[in-house]
CSV table of C-alpha atoms in Angstrom, one decimal:
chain,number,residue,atom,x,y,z
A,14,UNK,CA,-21.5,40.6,0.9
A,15,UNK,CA,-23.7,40.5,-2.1
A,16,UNK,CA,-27.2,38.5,-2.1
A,17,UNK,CA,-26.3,36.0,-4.8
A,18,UNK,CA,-23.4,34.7,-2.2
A,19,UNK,CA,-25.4,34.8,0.9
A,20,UNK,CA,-28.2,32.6,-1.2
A,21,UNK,CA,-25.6,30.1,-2.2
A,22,UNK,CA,-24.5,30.1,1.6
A,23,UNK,CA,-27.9,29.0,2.4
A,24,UNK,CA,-27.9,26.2,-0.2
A,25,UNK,CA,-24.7,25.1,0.4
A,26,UNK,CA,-26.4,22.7,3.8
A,27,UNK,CA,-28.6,20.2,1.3
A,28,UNK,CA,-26.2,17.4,1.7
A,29,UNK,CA,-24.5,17.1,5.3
A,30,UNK,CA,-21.0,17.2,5.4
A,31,UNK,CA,-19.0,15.3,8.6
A,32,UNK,CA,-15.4,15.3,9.6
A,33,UNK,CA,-14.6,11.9,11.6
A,34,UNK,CA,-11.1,11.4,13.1
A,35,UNK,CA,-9.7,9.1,15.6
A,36,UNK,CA,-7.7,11.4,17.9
A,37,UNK,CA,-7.7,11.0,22.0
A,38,UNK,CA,-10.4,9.5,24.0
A,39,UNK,CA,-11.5,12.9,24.9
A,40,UNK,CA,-10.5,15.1,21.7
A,41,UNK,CA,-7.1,16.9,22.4
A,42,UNK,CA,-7.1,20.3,22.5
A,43,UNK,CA,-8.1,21.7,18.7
A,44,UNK,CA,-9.6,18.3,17.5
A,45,UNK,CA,-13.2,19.9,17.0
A,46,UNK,CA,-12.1,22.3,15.6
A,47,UNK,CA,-14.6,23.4,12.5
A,48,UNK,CA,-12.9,24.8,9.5
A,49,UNK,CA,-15.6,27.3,7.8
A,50,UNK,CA,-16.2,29.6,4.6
A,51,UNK,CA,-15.2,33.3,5.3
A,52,UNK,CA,-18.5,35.1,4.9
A,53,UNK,CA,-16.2,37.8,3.3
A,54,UNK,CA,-14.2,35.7,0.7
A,55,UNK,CA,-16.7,32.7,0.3
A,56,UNK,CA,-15.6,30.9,-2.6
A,57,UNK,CA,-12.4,28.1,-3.0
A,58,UNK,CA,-11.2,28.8,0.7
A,59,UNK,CA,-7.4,27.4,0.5
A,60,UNK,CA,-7.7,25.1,4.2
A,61,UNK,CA,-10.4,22.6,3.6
A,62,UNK,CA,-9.6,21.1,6.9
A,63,UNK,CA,-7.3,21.4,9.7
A,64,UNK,CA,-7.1,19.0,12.7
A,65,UNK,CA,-4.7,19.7,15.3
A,66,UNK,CA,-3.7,17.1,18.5
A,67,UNK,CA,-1.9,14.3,19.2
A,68,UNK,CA,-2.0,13.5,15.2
A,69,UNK,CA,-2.2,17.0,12.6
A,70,UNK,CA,-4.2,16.5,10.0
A,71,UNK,CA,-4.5,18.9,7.5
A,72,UNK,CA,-5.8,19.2,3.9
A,73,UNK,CA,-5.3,22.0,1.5
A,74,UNK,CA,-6.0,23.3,-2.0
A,75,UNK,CA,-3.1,23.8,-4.1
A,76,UNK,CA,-4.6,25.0,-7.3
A,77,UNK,CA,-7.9,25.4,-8.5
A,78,UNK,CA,-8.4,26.0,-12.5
A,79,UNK,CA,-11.8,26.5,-13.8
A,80,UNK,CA,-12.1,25.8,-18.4
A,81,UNK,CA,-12.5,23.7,-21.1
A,82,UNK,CA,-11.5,20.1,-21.9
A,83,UNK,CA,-10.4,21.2,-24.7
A,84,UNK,CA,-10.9,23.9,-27.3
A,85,UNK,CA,-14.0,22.6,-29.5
A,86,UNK,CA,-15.6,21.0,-26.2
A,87,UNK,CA,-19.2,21.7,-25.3
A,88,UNK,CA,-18.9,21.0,-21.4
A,89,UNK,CA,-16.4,22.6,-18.8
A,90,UNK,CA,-14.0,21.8,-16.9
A,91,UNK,CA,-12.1,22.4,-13.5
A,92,UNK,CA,-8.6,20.8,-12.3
A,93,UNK,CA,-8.2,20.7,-8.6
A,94,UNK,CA,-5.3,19.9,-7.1
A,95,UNK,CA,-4.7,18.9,-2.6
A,96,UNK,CA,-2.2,18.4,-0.2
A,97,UNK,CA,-2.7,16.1,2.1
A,98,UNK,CA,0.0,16.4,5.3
A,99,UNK,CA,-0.4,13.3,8.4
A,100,UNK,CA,1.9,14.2,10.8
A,101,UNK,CA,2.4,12.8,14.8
A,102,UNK,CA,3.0,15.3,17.7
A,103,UNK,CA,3.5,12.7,20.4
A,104,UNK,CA,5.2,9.5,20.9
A,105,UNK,CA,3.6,6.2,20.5
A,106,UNK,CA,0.9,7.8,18.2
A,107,UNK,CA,1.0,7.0,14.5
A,108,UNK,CA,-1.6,6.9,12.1
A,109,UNK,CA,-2.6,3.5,10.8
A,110,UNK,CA,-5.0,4.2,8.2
A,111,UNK,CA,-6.6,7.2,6.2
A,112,UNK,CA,-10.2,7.3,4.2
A,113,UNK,CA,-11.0,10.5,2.8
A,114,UNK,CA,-13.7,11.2,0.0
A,115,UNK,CA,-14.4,14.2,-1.8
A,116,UNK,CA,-18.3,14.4,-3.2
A,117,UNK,CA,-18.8,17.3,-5.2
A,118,UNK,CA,-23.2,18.3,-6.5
A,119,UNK,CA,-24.5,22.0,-7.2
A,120,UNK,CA,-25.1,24.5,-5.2
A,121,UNK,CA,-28.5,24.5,-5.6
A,122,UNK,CA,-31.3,21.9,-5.6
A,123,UNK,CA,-31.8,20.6,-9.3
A,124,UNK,CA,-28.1,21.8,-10.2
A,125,UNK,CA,-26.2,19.8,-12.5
A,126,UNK,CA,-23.8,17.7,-11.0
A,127,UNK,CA,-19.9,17.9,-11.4
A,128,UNK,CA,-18.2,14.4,-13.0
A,129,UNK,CA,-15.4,13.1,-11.8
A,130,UNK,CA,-13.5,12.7,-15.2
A,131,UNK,CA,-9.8,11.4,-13.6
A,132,UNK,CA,-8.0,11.3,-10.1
A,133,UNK,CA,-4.2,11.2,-9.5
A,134,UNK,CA,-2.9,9.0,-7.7
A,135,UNK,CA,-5.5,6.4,-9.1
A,136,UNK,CA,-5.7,2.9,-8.9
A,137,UNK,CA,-4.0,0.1,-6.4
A,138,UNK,CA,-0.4,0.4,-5.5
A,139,UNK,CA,2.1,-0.4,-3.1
A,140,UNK,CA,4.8,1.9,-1.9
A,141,UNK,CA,8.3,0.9,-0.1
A,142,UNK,CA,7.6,-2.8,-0.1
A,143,UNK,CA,9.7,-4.8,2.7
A,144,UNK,CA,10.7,-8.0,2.9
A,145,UNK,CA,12.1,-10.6,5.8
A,146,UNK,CA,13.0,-14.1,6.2
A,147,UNK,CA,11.2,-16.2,8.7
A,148,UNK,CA,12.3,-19.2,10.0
A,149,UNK,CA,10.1,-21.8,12.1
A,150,UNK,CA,11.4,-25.1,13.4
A,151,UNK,CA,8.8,-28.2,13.7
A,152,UNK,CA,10.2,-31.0,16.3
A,153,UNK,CA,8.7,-34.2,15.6
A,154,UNK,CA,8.9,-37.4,18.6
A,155,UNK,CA,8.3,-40.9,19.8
A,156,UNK,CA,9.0,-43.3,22.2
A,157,UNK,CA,9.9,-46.7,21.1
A,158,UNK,CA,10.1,-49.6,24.2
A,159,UNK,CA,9.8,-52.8,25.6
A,160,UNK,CA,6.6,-54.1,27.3
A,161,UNK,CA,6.7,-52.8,31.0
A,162,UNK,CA,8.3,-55.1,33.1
A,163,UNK,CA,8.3,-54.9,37.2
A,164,UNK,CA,6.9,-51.3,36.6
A,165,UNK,CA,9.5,-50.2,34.5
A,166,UNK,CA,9.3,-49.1,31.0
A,167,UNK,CA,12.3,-49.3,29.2
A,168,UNK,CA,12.7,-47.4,25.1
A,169,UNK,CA,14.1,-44.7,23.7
A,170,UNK,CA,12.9,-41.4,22.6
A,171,UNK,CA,13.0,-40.7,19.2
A,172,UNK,CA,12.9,-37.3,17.5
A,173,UNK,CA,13.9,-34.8,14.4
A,174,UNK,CA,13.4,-31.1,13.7
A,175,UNK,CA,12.3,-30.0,10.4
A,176,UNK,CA,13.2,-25.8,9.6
A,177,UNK,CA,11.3,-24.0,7.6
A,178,UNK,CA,12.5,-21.2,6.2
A,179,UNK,CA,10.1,-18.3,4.2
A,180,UNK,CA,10.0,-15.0,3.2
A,181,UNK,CA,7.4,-12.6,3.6
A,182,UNK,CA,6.6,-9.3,2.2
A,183,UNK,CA,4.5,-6.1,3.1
A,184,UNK,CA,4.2,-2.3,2.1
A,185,UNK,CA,2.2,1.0,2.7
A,186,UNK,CA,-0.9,0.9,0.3
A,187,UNK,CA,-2.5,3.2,-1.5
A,188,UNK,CA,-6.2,3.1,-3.3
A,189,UNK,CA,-7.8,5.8,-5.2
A,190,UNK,CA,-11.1,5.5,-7.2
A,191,UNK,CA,-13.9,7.4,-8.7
A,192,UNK,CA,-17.3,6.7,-7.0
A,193,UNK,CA,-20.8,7.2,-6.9
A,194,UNK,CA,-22.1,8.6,-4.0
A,195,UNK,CA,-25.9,9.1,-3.3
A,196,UNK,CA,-26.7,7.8,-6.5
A,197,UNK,CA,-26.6,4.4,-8.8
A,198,UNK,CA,-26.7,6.0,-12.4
A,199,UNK,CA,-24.3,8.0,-14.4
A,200,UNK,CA,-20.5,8.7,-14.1
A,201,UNK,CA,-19.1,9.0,-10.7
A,202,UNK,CA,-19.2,12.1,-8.4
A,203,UNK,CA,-16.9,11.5,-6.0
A,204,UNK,CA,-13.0,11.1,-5.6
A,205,UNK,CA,-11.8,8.7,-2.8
A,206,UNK,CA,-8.2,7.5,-1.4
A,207,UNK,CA,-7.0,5.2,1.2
A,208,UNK,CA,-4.0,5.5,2.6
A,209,UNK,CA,-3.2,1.7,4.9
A,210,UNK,CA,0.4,1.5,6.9
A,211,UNK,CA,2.9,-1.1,6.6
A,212,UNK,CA,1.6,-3.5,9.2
A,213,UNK,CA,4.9,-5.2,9.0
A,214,UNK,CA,7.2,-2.3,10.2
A,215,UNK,CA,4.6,0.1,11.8
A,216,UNK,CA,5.6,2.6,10.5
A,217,UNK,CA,2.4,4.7,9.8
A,218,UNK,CA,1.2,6.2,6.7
A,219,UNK,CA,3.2,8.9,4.5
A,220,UNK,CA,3.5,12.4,6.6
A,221,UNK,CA,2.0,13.8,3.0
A,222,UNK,CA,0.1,13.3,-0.4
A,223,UNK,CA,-0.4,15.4,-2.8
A,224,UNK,CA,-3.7,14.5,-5.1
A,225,UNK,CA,-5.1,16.1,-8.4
A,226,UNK,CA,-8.8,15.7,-9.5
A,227,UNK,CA,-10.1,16.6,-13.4
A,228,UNK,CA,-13.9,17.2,-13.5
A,229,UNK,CA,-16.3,18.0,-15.9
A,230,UNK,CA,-19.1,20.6,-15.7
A,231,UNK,CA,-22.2,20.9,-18.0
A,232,UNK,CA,-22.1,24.8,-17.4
A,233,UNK,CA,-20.5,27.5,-15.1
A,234,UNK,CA,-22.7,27.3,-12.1
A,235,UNK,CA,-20.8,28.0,-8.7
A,236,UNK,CA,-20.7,24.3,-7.0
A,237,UNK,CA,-19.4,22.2,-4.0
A,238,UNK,CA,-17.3,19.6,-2.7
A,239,UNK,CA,-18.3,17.8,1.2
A,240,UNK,CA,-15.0,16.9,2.4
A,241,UNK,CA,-15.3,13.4,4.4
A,242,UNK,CA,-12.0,12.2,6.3
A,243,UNK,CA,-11.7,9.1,8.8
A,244,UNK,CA,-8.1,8.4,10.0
A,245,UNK,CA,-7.5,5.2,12.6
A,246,UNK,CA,-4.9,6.0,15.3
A,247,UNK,CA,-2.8,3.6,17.1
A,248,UNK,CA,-1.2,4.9,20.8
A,249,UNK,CA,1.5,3.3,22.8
A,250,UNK,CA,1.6,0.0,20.5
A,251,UNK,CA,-1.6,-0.8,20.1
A,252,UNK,CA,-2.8,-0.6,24.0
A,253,UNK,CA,-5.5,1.3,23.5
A,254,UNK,CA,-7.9,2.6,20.1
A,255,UNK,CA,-8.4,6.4,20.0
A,256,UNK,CA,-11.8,7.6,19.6
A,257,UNK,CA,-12.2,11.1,18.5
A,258,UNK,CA,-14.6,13.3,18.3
A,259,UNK,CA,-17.1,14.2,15.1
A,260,UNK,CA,-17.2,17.5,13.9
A,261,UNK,CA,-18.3,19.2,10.6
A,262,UNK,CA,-16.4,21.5,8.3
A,263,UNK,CA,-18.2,23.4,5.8
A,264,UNK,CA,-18.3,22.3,2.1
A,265,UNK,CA,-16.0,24.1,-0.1
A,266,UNK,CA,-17.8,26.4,-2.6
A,267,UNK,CA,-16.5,27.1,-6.1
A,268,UNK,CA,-17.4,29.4,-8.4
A,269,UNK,CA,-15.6,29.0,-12.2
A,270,UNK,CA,-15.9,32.9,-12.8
A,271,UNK,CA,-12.8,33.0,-10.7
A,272,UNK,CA,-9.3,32.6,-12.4
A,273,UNK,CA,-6.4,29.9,-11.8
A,274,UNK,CA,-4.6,29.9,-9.2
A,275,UNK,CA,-1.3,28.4,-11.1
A,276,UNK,CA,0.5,27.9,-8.2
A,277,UNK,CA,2.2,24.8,-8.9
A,278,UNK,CA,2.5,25.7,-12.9
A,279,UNK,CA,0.9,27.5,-15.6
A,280,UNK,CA,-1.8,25.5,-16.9
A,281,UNK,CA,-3.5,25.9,-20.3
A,282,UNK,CA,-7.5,26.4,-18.8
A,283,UNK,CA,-8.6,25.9,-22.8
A,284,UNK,CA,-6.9,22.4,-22.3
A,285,UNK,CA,-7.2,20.9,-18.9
A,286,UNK,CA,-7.4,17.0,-20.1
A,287,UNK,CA,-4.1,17.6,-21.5
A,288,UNK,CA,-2.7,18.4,-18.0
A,289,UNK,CA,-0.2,15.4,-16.9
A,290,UNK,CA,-2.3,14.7,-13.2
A,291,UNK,CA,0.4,11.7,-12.6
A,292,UNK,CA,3.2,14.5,-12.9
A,293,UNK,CA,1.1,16.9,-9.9
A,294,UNK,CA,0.5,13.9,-7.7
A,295,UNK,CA,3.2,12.5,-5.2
A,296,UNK,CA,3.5,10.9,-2.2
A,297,UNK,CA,6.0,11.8,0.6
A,298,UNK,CA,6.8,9.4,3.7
A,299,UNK,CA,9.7,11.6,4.9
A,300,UNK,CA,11.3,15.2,4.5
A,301,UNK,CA,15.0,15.5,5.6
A,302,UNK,CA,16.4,18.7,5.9
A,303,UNK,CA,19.9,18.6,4.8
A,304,UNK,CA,23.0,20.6,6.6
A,305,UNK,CA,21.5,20.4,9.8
A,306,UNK,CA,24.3,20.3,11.6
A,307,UNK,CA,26.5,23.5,12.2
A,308,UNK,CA,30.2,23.1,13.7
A,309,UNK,CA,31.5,26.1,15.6
């Protein structure tokens, strides 16, 4: 391996990266798992996490395209794109809520930090709102009588119900925003999404999200992103809170010497804030495969 990758290596630890997930009271088999950077291939490693249980949680890179803004621009710029994929492996276990950031700084002390230009999917939103009626009945009563007489109350009970009748609504949300992290001046470094379950239907968050990020560089120094992830996991309705374990995955490294990727389409890298981010974003709650079913 050359030096100037095993110096970056050594640089790479100045800000601590964590992994937190809410798995099994114990960590199920796979849980701790630490994803790191191949000492052989140590730049824009493709997994950036993988947790593996009760819940799967995964997080990949999908594309990675170091350039320009645009033509006559004096900065540089890099499109990254990740796949998200939540997924249950036992019953009763869903996930109820997902916070992941992504903070990206030089390698190096003093290194110019990356900007975090746009994000896809960005902003508040609300996907596969539901909707139900609830009614609630109120009974009102009294007792209208006489004056005892001989130890006998005599009346009559009077009474009425009044319904009420409503209708309520709920969805799976979705936030994503720029942010600063570690600092409180200049434009944000950081990329964040929550993902929160219907709490109405329980139905978990979507199996899969696909995210894009546009930053921009003030020169072509290799640099790094520190992956965060926290997911909330609810078992047999509720009964009991997982607690998982911490572990820590190693930041991702990027170096803009190295050419797109242009897996998902052929980008122009002299143009990246032309790129459509809403188009390479998306959000999946299921995957059906069709003509399952073979007759003999």
């Amino acid at each position: 391996m050359p030096a100037s990758d095993t110096d970056d290596l050594d640089e790479v630890y100045e800000i601590e990266e964590e992994f937190d997930i809410s798995l099994s009271p114990t960590g199920d088999e796979g849980s701790s798992f630490r994803t790191a950077n191949d000492p052989a291939s140590l730049y824009q490693r493709q997994n950036v996490t993988e947790r593996k249980g009760a819940v799967d949680v995964r997080c990949q890179v999908v594309d990675v395209v170091h350039g320009l803004p645009h033509p006559e621009a004096e900065v540089f710029a890099t499109l990254i794109v990740l796949r998200f994929s939540f997924s249950s492996r036992k019953a009763g276990r869903r996930i109820l809520e997902v916070q992941t950031s992504l903070e990206f700084a030089g390698c190096k002390a003093g290194a110019a930090c990356p900007e975090v230009i746009n994000i896809a999917p960005h902003g508040d939103m609300v996907l596969v709102q539901t909707s139900q009626k609830e009614d609630e009945k109120l009974s009102l009563g009294g007792n209208i009588g006489a004056p005892p007489l001989l130890g006998v109350q005599a009346g009559v009970n009077l009474a009425w119900d009044k319904s009420v009748s409503r209708e309520t609504t709920d969805a799976t949300k979705l936030i994503g925003s720029m942010d600063l992290i570690g600092r409180n001046y200049g434009n944000a470094n950081s990329a964040s999404w929550s993902l929160v379950e219907n709490r109405t239907t329980k139905t978990g968050v979507p199996t899969s999200m696909t995210a894009s990020i546009l930053l921009n560089r003030e020169d072509n120094s290799p640099f790094k992103c520190i992956f965060k992830l926290h997911a909330t996991v609810d078992w047999m309705s509720s009964i009991e809170k997982l607690v998982g374990s911490r572990s820590r995955d190693d930041p991702v490294l990027f170096d803009p010497r190295i050419k797109p990727t242009n897996r998902l389409q052929v980008y122009d890298h002299e143009a990246l804030d032309s790129v459509n981010l809403e188009r390479l974003a998306n959000v999946t709650f299921m995957t059906v495969q069709d003509n399952a079913v073979k007759h003999i």
